[in-house]
């Protein structure tokens, strides 16, 4: 039997939804505010900003005349898009026109068959041009709040593709410029941890452009001002970091609000300037900051403008994480004295004497780091030159000295950090000679041609005692040998 109708295309449902949004009562996709605004401005400029009112334009359009009235009804609907244009132009300067639109035209359009055709332009303009200091924006917000709370508009929203918007307008009072952003922030912070922001966005029928708008940025700033006990919670850290990242898991991933970079880092870290967070929270916060802003020790652009206290705290945590990663690498690359190195350097670190740490890795050591840190959060340097693939170098800054501790029968070397031969920390790669530098600082007091210290007698504390005395002599840092040795196991 011959089919009477061809099968529908696979994307028919999506096409039908797009048509319903365009012709119905949905919010619609993010418009091109600039191009629509320019066309609308030109339409009103053509009549010296003294147009026929919408009802007169409608009558002229239905008359027998062939001339199309300017502006058309569409231009009236798009007035908000033309309020602020580039170069200081915009209909915001046409006070009589704007007041007529806000006070008279919108009141009449509530009774139209599809009121959201008039509401969309107000909604998107309010989000994208949000400014508490702009008097025209405040007038628009007041008119939009009245418009969207009309029973006919609420009914249109609930019957269209934007039912979720009703809650934003009514319960969260979105069009109140002072309360709206605060209410949005509180609502997002009160979400259960298992509910994602994508789900919250879907629930309220919002487009992706909402997150990048100045209105949403204002809400984000209110969220950053949460009390310290809230900012000290793991749930808060995870939610704020989720909010801060645009297009996660894509090449377009970026920090959403560059102007908030300082407040973002500072407010997340400030509860921990004088105390240590729980390990789970510290690891989560540090990981999120690395993914969001980068490593403050060398990714200066990501942390540009962030206050010194926040950078210092994140860098201190990263130093400790770098040390842990290095010792884990030694464990997986079978460095015989790894446990002794760990106890030695961690004793100085936990006493607050190690200010910076960086690692340079051979091929096998780098592969082990990838297993330890599968997310690739920790950076490291490559060693250029012929070395054993399992070798690695721990670079440490203590006071004015820089130490390079080579693994696997390598030596411990020291040099003044301001010496021209001293390697610079946080470089992506080093030539072999840069890490085996000539130095006048001699661990062996002239008893060996090489000034570096061999790691002999680890169990007896031989090299540890020599290094301990060297550090005490040059840096006036005094720890007992017992503090530097692993606790014997019974």
CSV table of C-alpha atoms in Angstrom, one decimal:
chain,number,residue,atom,x,y,z
A,1,UNK,CA,0.0,0.0,0.0
A,2,UNK,CA,1.4,3.4,-1.0
A,3,UNK,CA,2.0,5.7,2.0
A,4,UNK,CA,-0.1,8.8,1.8
A,5,UNK,CA,2.4,11.0,3.7
A,6,UNK,CA,6.1,11.2,3.8
A,7,UNK,CA,7.7,10.4,7.2
A,8,UNK,CA,8.6,13.4,9.3
A,9,UNK,CA,12.2,14.5,9.5
A,10,UNK,CA,14.2,13.3,12.5
A,11,UNK,CA,14.6,16.8,13.8
A,12,UNK,CA,10.9,17.7,13.4
A,13,UNK,CA,10.4,18.0,17.2
A,14,UNK,CA,13.2,20.5,17.6
A,15,UNK,CA,12.0,22.5,14.6
A,16,UNK,CA,8.4,22.5,16.0
A,17,UNK,CA,9.7,23.7,19.3
A,18,UNK,CA,11.7,26.5,17.7
A,19,UNK,CA,8.6,27.7,15.8
A,20,UNK,CA,6.5,27.6,19.0
A,21,UNK,CA,9.0,29.7,20.8
A,22,UNK,CA,9.3,32.2,18.0
A,23,UNK,CA,5.5,32.5,17.6
A,24,UNK,CA,4.4,31.8,21.1
A,25,UNK,CA,5.2,32.8,24.6
A,26,UNK,CA,8.7,31.4,25.3
A,27,UNK,CA,11.8,33.4,26.2
A,28,UNK,CA,13.5,32.3,23.0
A,29,UNK,CA,17.2,32.1,22.3
A,30,UNK,CA,19.7,34.9,23.1
A,31,UNK,CA,19.1,37.6,20.5
A,32,UNK,CA,21.8,39.5,18.7
A,33,UNK,CA,21.2,42.7,20.7
A,34,UNK,CA,23.5,44.8,18.7
A,35,UNK,CA,22.1,44.1,15.2
A,36,UNK,CA,18.5,44.2,16.3
A,37,UNK,CA,19.1,47.3,18.3
A,38,UNK,CA,20.7,49.1,15.3
A,39,UNK,CA,17.8,48.3,13.0
A,40,UNK,CA,15.3,49.4,15.6
A,41,UNK,CA,17.2,52.7,16.3
A,42,UNK,CA,17.3,53.4,12.5
A,43,UNK,CA,13.6,52.9,12.2
A,44,UNK,CA,12.8,55.5,14.9
A,45,UNK,CA,15.6,57.8,13.7
A,46,UNK,CA,14.0,57.9,10.2
A,47,UNK,CA,10.9,59.7,11.7
A,48,UNK,CA,13.0,62.0,14.0
A,49,UNK,CA,12.0,59.9,17.0
A,50,UNK,CA,8.3,61.0,16.7
A,51,UNK,CA,6.6,57.9,15.4
A,52,UNK,CA,3.0,56.9,15.0
A,53,UNK,CA,1.8,55.1,18.1
A,54,UNK,CA,1.5,51.3,17.8
A,55,UNK,CA,-2.3,51.3,17.2
A,56,UNK,CA,-1.9,54.0,14.5
A,57,UNK,CA,0.9,51.9,12.9
A,58,UNK,CA,-1.4,48.9,13.0
A,59,UNK,CA,-4.2,50.8,11.3
A,60,UNK,CA,-1.8,52.2,8.6
A,61,UNK,CA,-0.5,48.7,7.9
A,62,UNK,CA,-4.1,47.4,7.4
A,63,UNK,CA,-5.0,50.2,5.1
A,64,UNK,CA,-4.8,50.2,1.3
A,65,UNK,CA,-1.7,52.3,1.2
A,66,UNK,CA,1.3,50.5,-0.3
A,67,UNK,CA,3.8,52.5,1.9
A,68,UNK,CA,5.0,50.5,4.9
A,69,UNK,CA,4.7,52.5,8.1
A,70,UNK,CA,7.9,53.2,10.0
A,71,UNK,CA,8.4,52.2,12.7
A,72,UNK,CA,6.5,49.0,12.4
A,73,UNK,CA,5.0,47.1,15.4
A,74,UNK,CA,8.1,44.9,15.5
A,75,UNK,CA,10.2,48.0,16.0
A,76,UNK,CA,8.0,49.1,18.9
A,77,UNK,CA,8.5,45.6,20.5
A,78,UNK,CA,12.2,45.9,20.0
A,79,UNK,CA,12.7,49.4,21.7
A,80,UNK,CA,14.6,47.9,24.7
A,81,UNK,CA,17.2,46.5,22.3
A,82,UNK,CA,17.9,50.0,21.0
A,83,UNK,CA,18.2,51.7,24.4
A,84,UNK,CA,22.0,51.4,24.6
A,85,UNK,CA,24.1,51.1,21.5
A,86,UNK,CA,27.8,51.5,20.8
A,87,UNK,CA,29.3,55.0,20.5
A,88,UNK,CA,27.1,56.4,23.1
A,89,UNK,CA,24.0,56.3,20.9
A,90,UNK,CA,20.7,54.8,21.9
A,91,UNK,CA,17.0,55.5,22.4
A,92,UNK,CA,17.7,56.1,26.1
A,93,UNK,CA,18.3,59.7,25.3
A,94,UNK,CA,14.8,60.0,23.8
A,95,UNK,CA,13.0,60.5,27.1
A,96,UNK,CA,9.5,61.2,25.7
A,97,UNK,CA,9.6,58.1,23.4
A,98,UNK,CA,10.9,55.9,26.2
A,99,UNK,CA,8.4,57.2,28.8
A,100,UNK,CA,5.6,56.7,26.3
A,101,UNK,CA,6.7,53.1,25.6
A,102,UNK,CA,7.1,52.2,29.3
A,103,UNK,CA,3.9,53.9,30.6
A,104,UNK,CA,1.5,53.6,27.7
A,105,UNK,CA,2.5,51.1,25.1
A,106,UNK,CA,3.3,48.2,27.4
A,107,UNK,CA,0.1,48.7,29.3
A,108,UNK,CA,-1.8,48.3,26.1
A,109,UNK,CA,0.1,45.3,24.9
A,110,UNK,CA,-0.7,43.2,28.0
A,111,UNK,CA,-4.0,42.5,26.3
A,112,UNK,CA,-2.4,41.3,23.1
A,113,UNK,CA,-2.8,37.7,22.0
A,114,UNK,CA,0.9,36.9,22.5
A,115,UNK,CA,2.2,39.3,25.2
A,116,UNK,CA,5.6,37.6,25.5
A,117,UNK,CA,6.5,38.9,22.0
A,118,UNK,CA,6.7,42.2,23.9
A,119,UNK,CA,8.2,40.8,27.0
A,120,UNK,CA,11.3,39.1,25.5
A,121,UNK,CA,13.0,42.3,24.6
A,122,UNK,CA,12.6,43.7,28.1
A,123,UNK,CA,13.8,40.5,29.7
A,124,UNK,CA,17.0,40.1,27.6
A,125,UNK,CA,17.8,43.8,27.8
A,126,UNK,CA,17.4,43.8,31.6
A,127,UNK,CA,19.8,40.9,31.9
A,128,UNK,CA,22.4,42.1,29.5
A,129,UNK,CA,22.4,45.9,30.4
A,130,UNK,CA,21.9,45.5,34.2
A,131,UNK,CA,23.3,48.5,36.0
A,132,UNK,CA,22.1,49.8,39.3
A,133,UNK,CA,23.3,53.3,38.5
A,134,UNK,CA,21.4,53.6,35.2
A,135,UNK,CA,18.1,55.5,35.7
A,136,UNK,CA,16.6,54.3,32.4
A,137,UNK,CA,17.4,50.7,33.3
A,138,UNK,CA,15.7,51.2,36.7
A,139,UNK,CA,12.6,52.5,34.8
A,140,UNK,CA,12.7,49.5,32.5
A,141,UNK,CA,13.0,47.2,35.5
A,142,UNK,CA,9.9,48.7,37.2
A,143,UNK,CA,7.9,48.5,34.0
A,144,UNK,CA,9.0,45.0,33.3
A,145,UNK,CA,8.1,43.9,36.8
A,146,UNK,CA,4.6,45.3,36.4
A,147,UNK,CA,4.2,43.7,32.9
A,148,UNK,CA,5.4,40.2,33.9
A,149,UNK,CA,3.3,40.1,37.0
A,150,UNK,CA,0.1,40.7,35.1
A,151,UNK,CA,-2.2,37.6,35.3
A,152,UNK,CA,-2.5,37.5,31.5
A,153,UNK,CA,1.3,37.4,31.1
A,154,UNK,CA,1.7,34.8,33.9
A,155,UNK,CA,-1.0,32.7,32.1
A,156,UNK,CA,0.9,33.0,28.8
A,157,UNK,CA,4.2,32.0,30.4
A,158,UNK,CA,2.6,29.0,32.1
A,159,UNK,CA,1.0,27.9,28.9
A,160,UNK,CA,4.1,28.4,26.8
A,161,UNK,CA,7.7,27.3,26.8
A,162,UNK,CA,8.7,29.5,29.8
A,163,UNK,CA,6.7,28.3,32.8
A,164,UNK,CA,9.9,28.2,34.8
A,165,UNK,CA,10.3,32.0,34.4
A,166,UNK,CA,7.2,32.5,36.5
A,167,UNK,CA,9.1,31.6,39.7
A,168,UNK,CA,11.9,34.0,38.9
A,169,UNK,CA,9.4,36.8,38.3
A,170,UNK,CA,7.1,36.2,41.3
A,171,UNK,CA,8.9,34.2,44.1
A,172,UNK,CA,12.4,35.5,43.4
A,173,UNK,CA,11.3,39.0,42.4
A,174,UNK,CA,13.9,39.1,39.6
A,175,UNK,CA,12.9,42.5,38.2
A,176,UNK,CA,13.6,44.2,41.5
A,177,UNK,CA,17.2,45.5,40.7
A,178,UNK,CA,18.3,45.4,44.4
A,179,UNK,CA,16.5,42.2,45.6
A,180,UNK,CA,16.5,40.2,42.4
A,181,UNK,CA,20.3,39.3,42.2
A,182,UNK,CA,20.4,38.7,46.0
A,183,UNK,CA,17.4,36.3,45.7
A,184,UNK,CA,18.9,34.5,42.8
A,185,UNK,CA,22.2,34.0,44.7
A,186,UNK,CA,20.4,32.7,47.8
A,187,UNK,CA,18.3,30.3,45.7
A,188,UNK,CA,21.4,28.9,43.9
A,189,UNK,CA,23.4,28.5,47.2
A,190,UNK,CA,20.4,26.7,48.8
A,191,UNK,CA,20.3,24.0,46.1
A,192,UNK,CA,20.9,20.4,47.2
A,193,UNK,CA,24.5,19.3,46.2
A,194,UNK,CA,23.1,16.8,43.8
A,195,UNK,CA,21.2,19.4,41.7
A,196,UNK,CA,23.5,21.0,39.1
A,197,UNK,CA,23.3,24.5,37.8
A,198,UNK,CA,22.4,23.1,34.4
A,199,UNK,CA,19.3,21.5,36.0
A,200,UNK,CA,18.5,24.8,37.8
A,201,UNK,CA,18.8,26.6,34.4
A,202,UNK,CA,16.5,24.1,32.7
A,203,UNK,CA,14.0,24.3,35.5
A,204,UNK,CA,13.7,28.1,34.9
A,205,UNK,CA,13.8,27.9,31.1
A,206,UNK,CA,16.9,30.0,30.9
A,207,UNK,CA,19.3,30.3,28.0
A,208,UNK,CA,23.1,29.8,28.3
A,209,UNK,CA,23.5,33.6,27.8
A,210,UNK,CA,21.9,34.2,31.2
A,211,UNK,CA,25.1,33.1,33.0
A,212,UNK,CA,27.2,35.7,31.2
A,213,UNK,CA,24.9,38.6,31.7
A,214,UNK,CA,25.7,41.5,34.1
A,215,UNK,CA,22.6,40.6,36.0
A,216,UNK,CA,23.9,37.1,36.8
A,217,UNK,CA,27.4,38.6,37.5
A,218,UNK,CA,25.7,40.8,40.1
A,219,UNK,CA,24.0,37.7,41.6
A,220,UNK,CA,27.4,35.9,41.7
A,221,UNK,CA,28.9,38.9,43.6
A,222,UNK,CA,26.2,38.6,46.2
A,223,UNK,CA,27.0,34.9,46.5
A,224,UNK,CA,30.7,35.7,47.1
A,225,UNK,CA,29.6,37.9,50.1
A,226,UNK,CA,28.2,35.0,52.0
A,227,UNK,CA,29.1,34.8,55.7
A,228,UNK,CA,32.4,33.1,56.5
A,229,UNK,CA,30.8,30.0,58.0
A,230,UNK,CA,29.0,29.4,54.7
A,231,UNK,CA,32.2,30.1,52.7
A,232,UNK,CA,34.0,27.6,54.9
A,233,UNK,CA,31.8,24.7,53.7
A,234,UNK,CA,32.7,22.2,51.0
A,235,UNK,CA,29.2,22.6,49.4
A,236,UNK,CA,29.7,26.3,49.0
A,237,UNK,CA,33.2,25.9,47.4
A,238,UNK,CA,31.9,23.3,44.9
A,239,UNK,CA,28.8,25.4,44.0
A,240,UNK,CA,30.7,28.7,43.5
A,241,UNK,CA,33.4,27.0,41.4
A,242,UNK,CA,30.7,25.4,39.3
A,243,UNK,CA,29.1,28.8,38.8
A,244,UNK,CA,32.3,30.5,38.0
A,245,UNK,CA,33.2,28.3,35.0
A,246,UNK,CA,31.7,28.8,31.5
A,247,UNK,CA,31.5,26.0,29.0
A,248,UNK,CA,33.2,23.3,31.2
A,249,UNK,CA,34.7,20.3,29.6
A,250,UNK,CA,35.1,22.2,26.3
A,251,UNK,CA,37.9,24.1,24.6
A,252,UNK,CA,35.9,27.3,25.2
A,253,UNK,CA,36.2,26.8,29.0
A,254,UNK,CA,36.9,30.1,30.8
A,255,UNK,CA,36.2,32.1,34.0
A,256,UNK,CA,32.8,33.7,33.5
A,257,UNK,CA,33.4,36.9,35.3
A,258,UNK,CA,36.9,38.4,34.9
A,259,UNK,CA,36.0,41.5,36.9
A,260,UNK,CA,35.2,39.2,39.9
A,261,UNK,CA,38.5,37.3,39.8
A,262,UNK,CA,40.0,39.0,42.9
A,263,UNK,CA,36.8,38.7,45.0
A,264,UNK,CA,36.3,35.1,43.8
A,265,UNK,CA,39.8,33.9,44.9
A,266,UNK,CA,40.0,36.1,48.0
A,267,UNK,CA,36.6,35.2,49.4
A,268,UNK,CA,37.1,31.4,48.9
A,269,UNK,CA,40.5,31.5,50.5
A,270,UNK,CA,40.2,34.2,53.2
A,271,UNK,CA,38.6,31.8,55.8
A,272,UNK,CA,41.9,29.9,55.8
A,273,UNK,CA,44.5,32.8,56.0
A,274,UNK,CA,45.0,32.1,59.7
A,275,UNK,CA,44.0,28.4,60.0
A,276,UNK,CA,44.1,25.2,58.0
A,277,UNK,CA,41.0,23.8,56.4
A,278,UNK,CA,40.0,20.1,56.6
A,279,UNK,CA,42.1,18.1,54.1
A,280,UNK,CA,39.1,17.2,51.9
A,281,UNK,CA,38.0,20.9,51.6
A,282,UNK,CA,41.6,22.1,51.0
A,283,UNK,CA,42.1,19.5,48.2
A,284,UNK,CA,38.8,20.3,46.6
A,285,UNK,CA,39.3,24.1,46.8
A,286,UNK,CA,42.8,23.9,45.4
A,287,UNK,CA,41.8,21.7,42.6
A,288,UNK,CA,38.9,24.0,41.6
A,289,UNK,CA,41.2,27.0,41.7
A,290,UNK,CA,43.7,25.3,39.5
A,291,UNK,CA,41.1,24.4,37.0
A,292,UNK,CA,39.5,27.9,37.1
A,293,UNK,CA,42.4,30.3,37.4
A,294,UNK,CA,45.5,28.2,36.9
A,295,UNK,CA,48.6,27.8,39.0
A,296,UNK,CA,49.3,31.1,40.7
A,297,UNK,CA,53.1,30.3,40.9
A,298,UNK,CA,53.5,30.7,37.1
A,299,UNK,CA,50.0,31.4,35.5
A,300,UNK,CA,50.1,35.1,36.4
A,301,UNK,CA,47.4,36.0,33.9
A,302,UNK,CA,44.9,33.8,35.6
A,303,UNK,CA,45.5,35.4,38.9
A,304,UNK,CA,46.0,39.0,37.7
A,305,UNK,CA,44.7,41.5,40.2
A,306,UNK,CA,44.1,38.9,43.0
A,307,UNK,CA,45.2,40.2,46.4
A,308,UNK,CA,48.5,39.0,47.7
A,309,UNK,CA,47.1,37.1,50.7
A,310,UNK,CA,45.0,34.8,48.5
A,311,UNK,CA,47.9,34.1,46.1
A,312,UNK,CA,50.2,33.4,49.0
A,313,UNK,CA,47.7,30.9,50.6
A,314,UNK,CA,47.1,29.0,47.3
A,315,UNK,CA,50.8,29.0,46.6
A,316,UNK,CA,51.6,27.6,50.1
A,317,UNK,CA,49.0,24.8,49.5
A,318,UNK,CA,50.5,24.1,46.1
A,319,UNK,CA,54.0,23.8,47.6
A,320,UNK,CA,52.8,21.2,50.0
A,321,UNK,CA,51.0,19.3,47.2
A,322,UNK,CA,54.1,19.4,45.1
A,323,UNK,CA,56.1,17.9,47.9
A,324,UNK,CA,53.6,15.1,48.4
A,325,UNK,CA,53.5,14.4,44.6
A,326,UNK,CA,57.3,14.2,44.4
A,327,UNK,CA,57.6,11.7,47.3
A,328,UNK,CA,54.8,9.6,45.7
A,329,UNK,CA,56.8,9.6,42.5
A,330,UNK,CA,59.8,8.4,44.4
A,331,UNK,CA,57.7,5.6,45.8
A,332,UNK,CA,56.6,4.5,42.4
A,333,UNK,CA,60.0,4.8,40.8
A,334,UNK,CA,61.7,2.7,43.5
A,335,UNK,CA,63.9,5.4,45.0
A,336,UNK,CA,65.5,3.4,47.9
A,337,UNK,CA,65.6,6.4,50.3
A,338,UNK,CA,62.3,8.0,49.4
A,339,UNK,CA,60.9,7.6,53.0
A,340,UNK,CA,63.9,9.4,54.4
A,341,UNK,CA,63.7,12.2,51.9
A,342,UNK,CA,60.0,12.6,52.7
A,343,UNK,CA,60.5,12.9,56.5
A,344,UNK,CA,63.5,15.3,56.1
A,345,UNK,CA,61.9,17.8,53.8
A,346,UNK,CA,58.4,17.6,55.2
A,347,UNK,CA,59.8,18.5,58.7
A,348,UNK,CA,61.1,21.7,57.2
A,349,UNK,CA,57.9,22.3,55.3
A,350,UNK,CA,55.6,21.7,58.2
A,351,UNK,CA,57.7,24.1,60.3
A,352,UNK,CA,57.0,26.8,57.6
A,353,UNK,CA,60.6,27.1,56.2
A,354,UNK,CA,59.9,26.0,52.6
A,355,UNK,CA,58.4,28.8,50.7
A,356,UNK,CA,58.4,27.3,47.2
A,357,UNK,CA,58.7,23.9,45.5
A,358,UNK,CA,58.9,22.7,41.9
A,359,UNK,CA,59.8,19.4,40.3
A,360,UNK,CA,61.6,18.5,37.1
A,361,UNK,CA,60.9,14.9,35.9
A,362,UNK,CA,62.4,12.3,33.7
A,363,UNK,CA,60.2,10.4,31.3
A,364,UNK,CA,59.2,7.5,33.7
A,365,UNK,CA,58.8,9.9,36.6
A,366,UNK,CA,56.4,12.1,34.5
A,367,UNK,CA,54.4,9.0,33.6
A,368,UNK,CA,54.0,8.2,37.3
A,369,UNK,CA,52.8,11.7,38.0
A,370,UNK,CA,50.2,11.3,35.4
A,371,UNK,CA,48.9,8.2,37.3
A,372,UNK,CA,49.1,10.0,40.6
A,373,UNK,CA,47.4,13.2,39.2
A,374,UNK,CA,45.1,11.9,36.3
A,375,UNK,CA,43.4,15.3,36.1
A,376,UNK,CA,46.7,16.9,35.2
A,377,UNK,CA,46.3,19.7,37.9
A,378,UNK,CA,50.0,19.7,38.9
A,379,UNK,CA,52.5,21.2,36.5
A,380,UNK,CA,56.1,20.1,36.2
A,381,UNK,CA,59.2,20.7,34.2
A,382,UNK,CA,61.0,18.4,31.7
A,383,UNK,CA,64.7,17.7,32.0
A,384,UNK,CA,66.5,18.0,28.6
A,385,UNK,CA,69.6,15.8,28.5
A,386,UNK,CA,70.7,12.3,29.1
A,387,UNK,CA,69.5,11.1,32.5
A,388,UNK,CA,67.9,7.9,33.8
A,389,UNK,CA,64.2,8.0,32.8
A,390,UNK,CA,63.2,7.4,36.4
A,391,UNK,CA,65.2,10.3,37.8
A,392,UNK,CA,63.6,13.5,39.1
A,393,UNK,CA,64.6,16.7,40.8
A,394,UNK,CA,63.0,18.4,43.7
A,395,UNK,CA,63.6,22.2,43.7
A,396,UNK,CA,63.1,24.0,47.0
A,397,UNK,CA,63.3,27.6,48.1
A,398,UNK,CA,64.2,28.2,51.7
A,399,UNK,CA,65.1,31.8,52.6
A,400,UNK,CA,67.7,33.0,50.1
A,401,UNK,CA,68.8,29.5,49.2
A,402,UNK,CA,67.6,27.2,46.4
A,403,UNK,CA,68.1,23.5,46.9
A,404,UNK,CA,68.0,20.9,44.1
A,405,UNK,CA,67.6,17.3,45.4
A,406,UNK,CA,68.3,14.7,42.8
A,407,UNK,CA,66.6,11.3,43.2
A,408,UNK,CA,68.2,7.8,42.6
A,409,UNK,CA,71.8,8.2,43.7
A,410,UNK,CA,71.8,11.9,42.8
A,411,UNK,CA,73.2,14.6,45.0
A,412,UNK,CA,71.6,17.5,47.0
A,413,UNK,CA,72.9,20.8,45.7
A,414,UNK,CA,72.4,24.4,47.0
A,415,UNK,CA,73.0,27.8,45.6
A,416,UNK,CA,72.0,31.4,46.5
A,417,UNK,CA,68.7,32.0,44.7
A,418,UNK,CA,70.0,35.3,43.4
A,419,UNK,CA,73.1,33.8,41.9
A,420,UNK,CA,73.1,34.1,38.1
A,421,UNK,CA,73.8,30.3,37.9
A,422,UNK,CA,70.6,29.5,39.9
A,423,UNK,CA,67.8,27.9,37.9
A,424,UNK,CA,64.6,29.9,37.9
A,425,UNK,CA,61.6,28.1,39.4
A,426,UNK,CA,58.5,27.2,37.5
A,427,UNK,CA,60.1,26.9,34.1
A,428,UNK,CA,58.6,24.3,31.7
A,429,UNK,CA,62.0,22.7,31.0
A,430,UNK,CA,65.6,22.7,32.0
A,431,UNK,CA,68.8,21.8,30.4
A,432,UNK,CA,70.8,19.2,32.4
A,433,UNK,CA,73.6,21.7,33.2
A,434,UNK,CA,71.1,24.2,34.7
A,435,UNK,CA,70.2,21.7,37.5
A,436,UNK,CA,73.8,20.6,38.0
A,437,UNK,CA,75.0,24.1,38.5
A,438,UNK,CA,78.4,25.2,39.7
A,439,UNK,CA,78.1,26.6,43.2
A,440,UNK,CA,80.4,27.9,45.9
A,441,UNK,CA,78.1,26.4,48.6
A,442,UNK,CA,79.8,23.2,49.5
A,443,UNK,CA,78.2,20.4,51.7
A,444,UNK,CA,81.5,18.6,51.8
A,445,UNK,CA,83.8,21.3,53.0
A,446,UNK,CA,86.3,20.8,50.2
A,447,UNK,CA,86.6,17.0,50.8
A,448,UNK,CA,85.0,16.2,47.4
A,449,UNK,CA,85.5,17.8,44.0
A,450,UNK,CA,81.7,17.9,43.7
A,451,UNK,CA,80.1,20.3,46.3
A,452,UNK,CA,76.8,18.3,46.2
A,453,UNK,CA,75.9,16.0,49.0
A,454,UNK,CA,75.5,12.2,48.4
A,455,UNK,CA,72.7,10.6,50.3
A,456,UNK,CA,74.8,8.1,52.3
A,457,UNK,CA,73.9,6.5,55.6
A,458,UNK,CA,70.1,7.3,55.5
A,459,UNK,CA,69.3,4.8,58.2
A,460,UNK,CA,71.9,6.3,60.5
A,461,UNK,CA,71.0,9.9,59.6
A,462,UNK,CA,74.4,10.6,58.1
A,463,UNK,CA,73.4,12.8,55.1
A,464,UNK,CA,70.5,14.2,57.1
A,465,UNK,CA,72.8,15.5,59.8
A,466,UNK,CA,75.2,17.1,57.3
A,467,UNK,CA,72.3,18.8,55.5
A,468,UNK,CA,70.8,19.9,58.8
A,469,UNK,CA,74.0,21.5,59.9
A,470,UNK,CA,74.4,23.2,56.5
A,471,UNK,CA,70.9,24.7,56.8
A,472,UNK,CA,71.5,25.8,60.3
A,473,UNK,CA,74.8,27.5,59.3
A,474,UNK,CA,73.4,29.3,56.2
A,475,UNK,CA,69.8,30.0,57.2
A,476,UNK,CA,69.8,29.9,61.0
A,477,UNK,CA,67.1,27.3,60.9
A,478,UNK,CA,67.5,24.7,63.7
A,479,UNK,CA,65.8,21.3,63.8
A,480,UNK,CA,66.9,18.3,65.7
A,481,UNK,CA,68.1,15.2,63.9
A,482,UNK,CA,65.3,13.3,65.5
A,483,UNK,CA,62.7,15.6,63.9
A,484,UNK,CA,64.2,14.7,60.5
A,485,UNK,CA,64.2,10.9,60.8
A,486,UNK,CA,61.3,8.6,60.2
A,487,UNK,CA,59.7,7.2,63.4
A,488,UNK,CA,61.1,3.6,63.8
A,489,UNK,CA,58.5,0.9,63.2
A,490,UNK,CA,58.2,-1.9,65.8
